[in-house]
PDB file of C-alpha atoms in Angstrom:
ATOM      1  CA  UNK N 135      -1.814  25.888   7.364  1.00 76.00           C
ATOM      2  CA  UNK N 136       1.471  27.247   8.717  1.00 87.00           C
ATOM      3  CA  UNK N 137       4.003  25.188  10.871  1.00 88.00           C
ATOM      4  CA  UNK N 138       2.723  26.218  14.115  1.00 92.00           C
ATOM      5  CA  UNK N 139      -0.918  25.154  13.414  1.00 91.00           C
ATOM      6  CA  UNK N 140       0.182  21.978  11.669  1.00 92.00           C
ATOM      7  CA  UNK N 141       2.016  21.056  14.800  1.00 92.00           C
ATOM      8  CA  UNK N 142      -0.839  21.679  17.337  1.00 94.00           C
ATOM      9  CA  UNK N 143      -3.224  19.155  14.710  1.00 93.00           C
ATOM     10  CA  UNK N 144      -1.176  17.081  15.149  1.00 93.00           C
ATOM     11  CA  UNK N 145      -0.022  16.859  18.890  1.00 94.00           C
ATOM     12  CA  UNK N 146      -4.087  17.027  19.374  1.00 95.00           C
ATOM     13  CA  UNK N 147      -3.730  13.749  17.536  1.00 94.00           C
ATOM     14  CA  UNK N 148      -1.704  11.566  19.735  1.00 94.00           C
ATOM     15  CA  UNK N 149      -4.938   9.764  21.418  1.00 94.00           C
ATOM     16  CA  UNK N 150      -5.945   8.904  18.193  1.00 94.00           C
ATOM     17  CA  UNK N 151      -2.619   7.833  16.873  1.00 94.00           C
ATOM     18  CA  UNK N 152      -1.794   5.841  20.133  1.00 94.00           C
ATOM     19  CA  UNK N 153      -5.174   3.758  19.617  1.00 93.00           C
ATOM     20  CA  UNK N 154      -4.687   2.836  16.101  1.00 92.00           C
ATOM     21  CA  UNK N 155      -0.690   2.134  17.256  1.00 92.00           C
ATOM     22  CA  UNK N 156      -2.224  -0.392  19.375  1.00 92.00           C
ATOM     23  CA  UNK N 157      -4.871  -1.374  17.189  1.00 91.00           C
ATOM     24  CA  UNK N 158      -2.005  -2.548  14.625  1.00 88.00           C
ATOM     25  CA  UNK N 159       0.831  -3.930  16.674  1.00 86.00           C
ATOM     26  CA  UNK N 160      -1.283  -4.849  19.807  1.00 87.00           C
ATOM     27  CA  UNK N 161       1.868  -4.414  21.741  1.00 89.00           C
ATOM     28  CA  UNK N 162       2.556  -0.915  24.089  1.00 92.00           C
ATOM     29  CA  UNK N 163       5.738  -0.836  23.536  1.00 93.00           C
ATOM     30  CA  UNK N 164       5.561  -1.337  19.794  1.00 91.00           C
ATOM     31  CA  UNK N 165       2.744   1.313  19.777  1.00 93.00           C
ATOM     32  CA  UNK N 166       4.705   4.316  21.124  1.00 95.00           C
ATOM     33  CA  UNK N 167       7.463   3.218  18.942  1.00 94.00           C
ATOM     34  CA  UNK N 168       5.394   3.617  15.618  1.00 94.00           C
ATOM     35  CA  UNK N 169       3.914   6.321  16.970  1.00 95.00           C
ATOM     36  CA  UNK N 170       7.482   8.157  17.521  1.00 95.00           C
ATOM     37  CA  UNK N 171       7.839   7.283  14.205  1.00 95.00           C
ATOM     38  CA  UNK N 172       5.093   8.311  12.657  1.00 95.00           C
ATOM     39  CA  UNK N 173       4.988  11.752  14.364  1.00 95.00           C
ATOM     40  CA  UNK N 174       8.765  12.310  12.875  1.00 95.00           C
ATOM     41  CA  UNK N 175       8.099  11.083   9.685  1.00 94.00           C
ATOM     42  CA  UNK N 176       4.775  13.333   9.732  1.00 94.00           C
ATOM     43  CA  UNK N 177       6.715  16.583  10.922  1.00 94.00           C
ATOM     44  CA  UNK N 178       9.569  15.792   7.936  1.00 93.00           C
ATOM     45  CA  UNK N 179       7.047  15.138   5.206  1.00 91.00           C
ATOM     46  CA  UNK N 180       5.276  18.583   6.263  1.00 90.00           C
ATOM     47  CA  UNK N 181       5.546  20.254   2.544  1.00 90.00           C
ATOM     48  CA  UNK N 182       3.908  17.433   1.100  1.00 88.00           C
ATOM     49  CA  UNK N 183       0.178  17.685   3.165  1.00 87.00           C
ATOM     50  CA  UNK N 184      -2.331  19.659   1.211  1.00 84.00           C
ATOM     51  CA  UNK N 185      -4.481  21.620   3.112  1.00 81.00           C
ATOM     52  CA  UNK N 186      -8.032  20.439   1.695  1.00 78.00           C
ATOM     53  CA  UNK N 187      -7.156  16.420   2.709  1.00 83.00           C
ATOM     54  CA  UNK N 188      -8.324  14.644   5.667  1.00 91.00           C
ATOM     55  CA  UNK N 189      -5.307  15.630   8.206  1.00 92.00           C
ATOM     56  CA  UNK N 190      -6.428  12.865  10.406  1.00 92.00           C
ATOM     57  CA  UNK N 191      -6.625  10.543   7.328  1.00 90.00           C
ATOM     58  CA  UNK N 192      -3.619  11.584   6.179  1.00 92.00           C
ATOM     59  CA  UNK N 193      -1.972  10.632   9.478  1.00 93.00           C
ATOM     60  CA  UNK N 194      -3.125   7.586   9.884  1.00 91.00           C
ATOM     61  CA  UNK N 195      -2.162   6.764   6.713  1.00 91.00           C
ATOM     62  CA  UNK N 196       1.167   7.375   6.829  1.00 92.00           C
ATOM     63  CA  UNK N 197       1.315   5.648  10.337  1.00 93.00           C
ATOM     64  CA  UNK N 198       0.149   2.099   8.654  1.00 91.00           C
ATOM     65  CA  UNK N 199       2.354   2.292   5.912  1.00 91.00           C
ATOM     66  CA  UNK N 200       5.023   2.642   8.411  1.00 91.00           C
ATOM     67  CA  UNK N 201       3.907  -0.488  10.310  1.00 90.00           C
ATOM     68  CA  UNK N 202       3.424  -2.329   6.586  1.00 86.00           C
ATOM     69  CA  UNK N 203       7.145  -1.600   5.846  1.00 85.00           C
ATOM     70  CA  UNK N 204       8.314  -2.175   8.853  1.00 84.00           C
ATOM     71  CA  UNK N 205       6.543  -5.590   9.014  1.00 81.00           C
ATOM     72  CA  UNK N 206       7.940  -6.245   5.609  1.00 77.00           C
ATOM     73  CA  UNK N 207      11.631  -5.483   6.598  1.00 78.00           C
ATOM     74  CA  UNK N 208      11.288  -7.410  10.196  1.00 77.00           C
ATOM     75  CA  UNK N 209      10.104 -10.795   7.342  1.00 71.00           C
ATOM     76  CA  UNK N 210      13.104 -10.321   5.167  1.00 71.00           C
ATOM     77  CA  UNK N 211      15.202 -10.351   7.540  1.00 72.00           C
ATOM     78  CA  UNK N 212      13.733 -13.382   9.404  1.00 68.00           C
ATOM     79  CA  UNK N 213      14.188 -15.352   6.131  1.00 64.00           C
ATOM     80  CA  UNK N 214      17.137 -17.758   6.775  1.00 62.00           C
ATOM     81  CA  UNK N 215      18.560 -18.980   3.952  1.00 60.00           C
ATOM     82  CA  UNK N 216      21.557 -21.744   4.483  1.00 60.00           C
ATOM     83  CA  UNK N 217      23.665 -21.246   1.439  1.00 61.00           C
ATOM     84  CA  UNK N 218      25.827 -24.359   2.549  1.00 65.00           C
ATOM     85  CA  UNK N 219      22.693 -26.514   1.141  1.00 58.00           C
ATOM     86  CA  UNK N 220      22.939 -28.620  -1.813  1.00 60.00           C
ATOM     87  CA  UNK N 221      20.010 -27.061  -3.607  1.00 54.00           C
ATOM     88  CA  UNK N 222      20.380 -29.281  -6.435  1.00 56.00           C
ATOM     89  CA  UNK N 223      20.644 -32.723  -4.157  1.00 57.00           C
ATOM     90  CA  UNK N 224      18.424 -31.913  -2.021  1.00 53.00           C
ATOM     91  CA  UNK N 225      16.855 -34.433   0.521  1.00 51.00           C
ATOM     92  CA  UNK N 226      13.172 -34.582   0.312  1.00 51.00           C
ATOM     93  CA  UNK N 227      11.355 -35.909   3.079  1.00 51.00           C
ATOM     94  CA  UNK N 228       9.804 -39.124   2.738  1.00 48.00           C
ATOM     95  CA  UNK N 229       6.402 -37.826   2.955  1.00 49.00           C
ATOM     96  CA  UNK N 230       6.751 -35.456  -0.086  1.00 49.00           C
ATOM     97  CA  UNK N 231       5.695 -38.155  -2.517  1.00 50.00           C
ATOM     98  CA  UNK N 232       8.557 -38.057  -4.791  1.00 49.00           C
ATOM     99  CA  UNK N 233      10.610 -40.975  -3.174  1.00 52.00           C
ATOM    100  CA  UNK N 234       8.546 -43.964  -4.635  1.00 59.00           C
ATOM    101  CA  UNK N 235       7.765 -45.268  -8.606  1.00 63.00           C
ATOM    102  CA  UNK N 236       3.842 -44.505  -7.306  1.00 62.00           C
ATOM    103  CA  UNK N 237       4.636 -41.416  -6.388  1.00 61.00           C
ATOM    104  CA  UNK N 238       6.670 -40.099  -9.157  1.00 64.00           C
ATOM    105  CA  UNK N 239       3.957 -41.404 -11.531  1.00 64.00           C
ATOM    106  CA  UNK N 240       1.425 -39.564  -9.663  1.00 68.00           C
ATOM    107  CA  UNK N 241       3.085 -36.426  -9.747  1.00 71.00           C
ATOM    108  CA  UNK N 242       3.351 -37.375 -13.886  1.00 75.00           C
ATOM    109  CA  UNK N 243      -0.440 -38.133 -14.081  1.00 79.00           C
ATOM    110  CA  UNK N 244      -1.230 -34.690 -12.006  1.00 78.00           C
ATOM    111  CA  UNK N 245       0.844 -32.514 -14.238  1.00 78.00           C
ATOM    112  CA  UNK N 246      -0.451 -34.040 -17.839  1.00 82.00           C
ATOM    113  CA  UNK N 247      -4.194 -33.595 -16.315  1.00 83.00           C
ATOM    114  CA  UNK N 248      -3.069 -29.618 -15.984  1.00 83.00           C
ATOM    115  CA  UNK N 249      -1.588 -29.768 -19.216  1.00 83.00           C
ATOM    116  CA  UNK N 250      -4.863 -30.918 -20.686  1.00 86.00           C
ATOM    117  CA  UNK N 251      -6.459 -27.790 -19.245  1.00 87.00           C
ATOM    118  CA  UNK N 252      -7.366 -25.710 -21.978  1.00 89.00           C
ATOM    119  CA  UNK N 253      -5.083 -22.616 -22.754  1.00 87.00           C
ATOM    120  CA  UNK N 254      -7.509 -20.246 -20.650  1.00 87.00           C
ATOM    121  CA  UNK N 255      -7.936 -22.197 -17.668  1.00 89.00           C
ATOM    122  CA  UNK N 256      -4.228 -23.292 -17.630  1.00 86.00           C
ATOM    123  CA  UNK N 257      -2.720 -20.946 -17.416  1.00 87.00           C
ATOM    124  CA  UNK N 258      -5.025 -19.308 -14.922  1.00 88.00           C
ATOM    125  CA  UNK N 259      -4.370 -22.176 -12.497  1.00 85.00           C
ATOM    126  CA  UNK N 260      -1.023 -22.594 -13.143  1.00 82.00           C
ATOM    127  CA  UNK N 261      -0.515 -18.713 -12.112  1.00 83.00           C
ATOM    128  CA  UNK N 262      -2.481 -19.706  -9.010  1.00 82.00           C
ATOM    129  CA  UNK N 263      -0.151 -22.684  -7.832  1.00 79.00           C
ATOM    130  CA  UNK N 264       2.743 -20.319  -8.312  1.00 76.00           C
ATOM    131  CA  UNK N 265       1.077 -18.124  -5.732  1.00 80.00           C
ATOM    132  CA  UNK N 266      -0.273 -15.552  -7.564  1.00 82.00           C
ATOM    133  CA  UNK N 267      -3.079 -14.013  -5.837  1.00 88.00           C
ATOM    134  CA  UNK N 268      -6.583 -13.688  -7.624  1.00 90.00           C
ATOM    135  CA  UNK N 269      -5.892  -9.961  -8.546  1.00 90.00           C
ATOM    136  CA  UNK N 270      -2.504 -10.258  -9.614  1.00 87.00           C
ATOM    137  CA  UNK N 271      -3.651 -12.776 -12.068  1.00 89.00           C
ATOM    138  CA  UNK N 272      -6.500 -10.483 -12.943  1.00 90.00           C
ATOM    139  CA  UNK N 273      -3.584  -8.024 -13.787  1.00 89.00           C
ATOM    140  CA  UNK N 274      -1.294 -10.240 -15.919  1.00 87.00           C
ATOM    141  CA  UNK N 275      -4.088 -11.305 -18.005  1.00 87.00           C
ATOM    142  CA  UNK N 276      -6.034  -8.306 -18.359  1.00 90.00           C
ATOM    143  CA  UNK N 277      -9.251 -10.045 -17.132  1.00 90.00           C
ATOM    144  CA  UNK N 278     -11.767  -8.933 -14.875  1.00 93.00           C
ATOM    145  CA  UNK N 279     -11.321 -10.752 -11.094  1.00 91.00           C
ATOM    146  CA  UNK N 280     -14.475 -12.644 -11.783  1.00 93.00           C
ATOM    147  CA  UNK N 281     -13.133 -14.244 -14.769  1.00 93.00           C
ATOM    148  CA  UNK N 282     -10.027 -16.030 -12.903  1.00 91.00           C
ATOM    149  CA  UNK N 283     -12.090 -17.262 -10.050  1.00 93.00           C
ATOM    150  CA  UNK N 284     -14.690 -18.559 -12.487  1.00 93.00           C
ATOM    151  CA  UNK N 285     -11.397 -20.164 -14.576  1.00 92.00           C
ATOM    152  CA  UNK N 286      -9.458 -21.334 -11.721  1.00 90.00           C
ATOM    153  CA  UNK N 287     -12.751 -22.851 -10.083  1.00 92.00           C
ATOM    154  CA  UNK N 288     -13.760 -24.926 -13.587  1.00 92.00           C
ATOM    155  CA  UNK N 289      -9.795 -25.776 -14.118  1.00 90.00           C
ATOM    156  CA  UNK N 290     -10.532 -27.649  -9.729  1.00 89.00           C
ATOM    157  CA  UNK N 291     -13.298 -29.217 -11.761  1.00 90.00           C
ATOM    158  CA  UNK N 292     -11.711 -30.463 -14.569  1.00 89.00           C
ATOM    159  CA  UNK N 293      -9.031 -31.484 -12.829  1.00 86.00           C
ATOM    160  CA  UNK N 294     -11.497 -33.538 -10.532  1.00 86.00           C
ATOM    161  CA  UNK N 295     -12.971 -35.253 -12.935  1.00 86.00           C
ATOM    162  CA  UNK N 296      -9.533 -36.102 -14.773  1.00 84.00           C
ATOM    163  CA  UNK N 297      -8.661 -37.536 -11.264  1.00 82.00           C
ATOM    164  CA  UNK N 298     -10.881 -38.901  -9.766  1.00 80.00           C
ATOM    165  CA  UNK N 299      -9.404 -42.285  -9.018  1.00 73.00           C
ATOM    166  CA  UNK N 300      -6.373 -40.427  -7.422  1.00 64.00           C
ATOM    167  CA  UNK N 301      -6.893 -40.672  -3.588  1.00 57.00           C
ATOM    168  CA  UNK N 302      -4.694 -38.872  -0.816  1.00 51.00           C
ATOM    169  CA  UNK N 303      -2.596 -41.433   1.369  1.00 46.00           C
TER     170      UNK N 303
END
């Protein structure tokens, strides 16, 4: 496809390209924006679309990983951190748990029921409280996805049972 027909695919595009801008950002404004965007980024990356893919696809594609990365950067840099904080004193609310004897012993009694998990469903559910998501567990442990939500739903179990006479306040 030369220049001249790429550029006619893809001004017969915009409808298409304006409703899925609006599909993703549900904003008007924001819409035309990613579509500017898109439609540059498209016409720069020109070299790299092979003629037997899915123009539209293709398109669209590179339109929501625009809008991903963009959502990603607008995150970051709503992130505040105060670097004046005391990280090390810090001053936990008085909800948290941690500012009574019960509640320190608690916490105690929580963590040695996890660390009677067995090695498998440990470390499973320990991943999990980090925040790792079911398939980025999967990943690290080389197990099918199955297998960590099966693990991480006997470790809730065990960990039930363990504590059962714990009760939320």
């Amino acid at each position: 496809m030369n220049a001249l027909q790429f550029q006619k695919k893809l001004l017969s595009m915009q409808e298409n390209m304006m409703n899925f801008a609006l599909m993703l950002t549900a904003n008007r404004d924001d819409a035309q924006d990613l579509m500017q965007d898109t439609t540059l980024k498209v016409l720069d990356n020109q070299e790299k679309f092979v003629d037997n893919v899915n123009f539209k696809g293709w398109v669209l594609t590179v339109m929501r990983n625009i809008f991903i990365n963009n959502y990603h950067k607008i995150v970051r840099t709503q992130t505040v951190v105060d670097r004046n904080v005391d990280l090390y004193n810090l001053d936990i609310g008085n909800n948290s748990g941690f500012d009574s004897p019960d509640g320190a012993y608690q916490i105690k009694e929580i963590t040695r029921a996890i660390n009677s998990l067995n090695d498998e469903l440990k470390v499973a559910f320990s991943m999990f409280l980090g925040g790792y998501k079911y398939n980025e567990i999967a990943e690290k442990l080389c197990v099918p996805l199955g297998t960590v939500k099966s693990r991480i739903f006997f470790a809730r179990q065990e960990l039930q049972k363990v504590l059962k006479d714990f009760r939320q306040s």
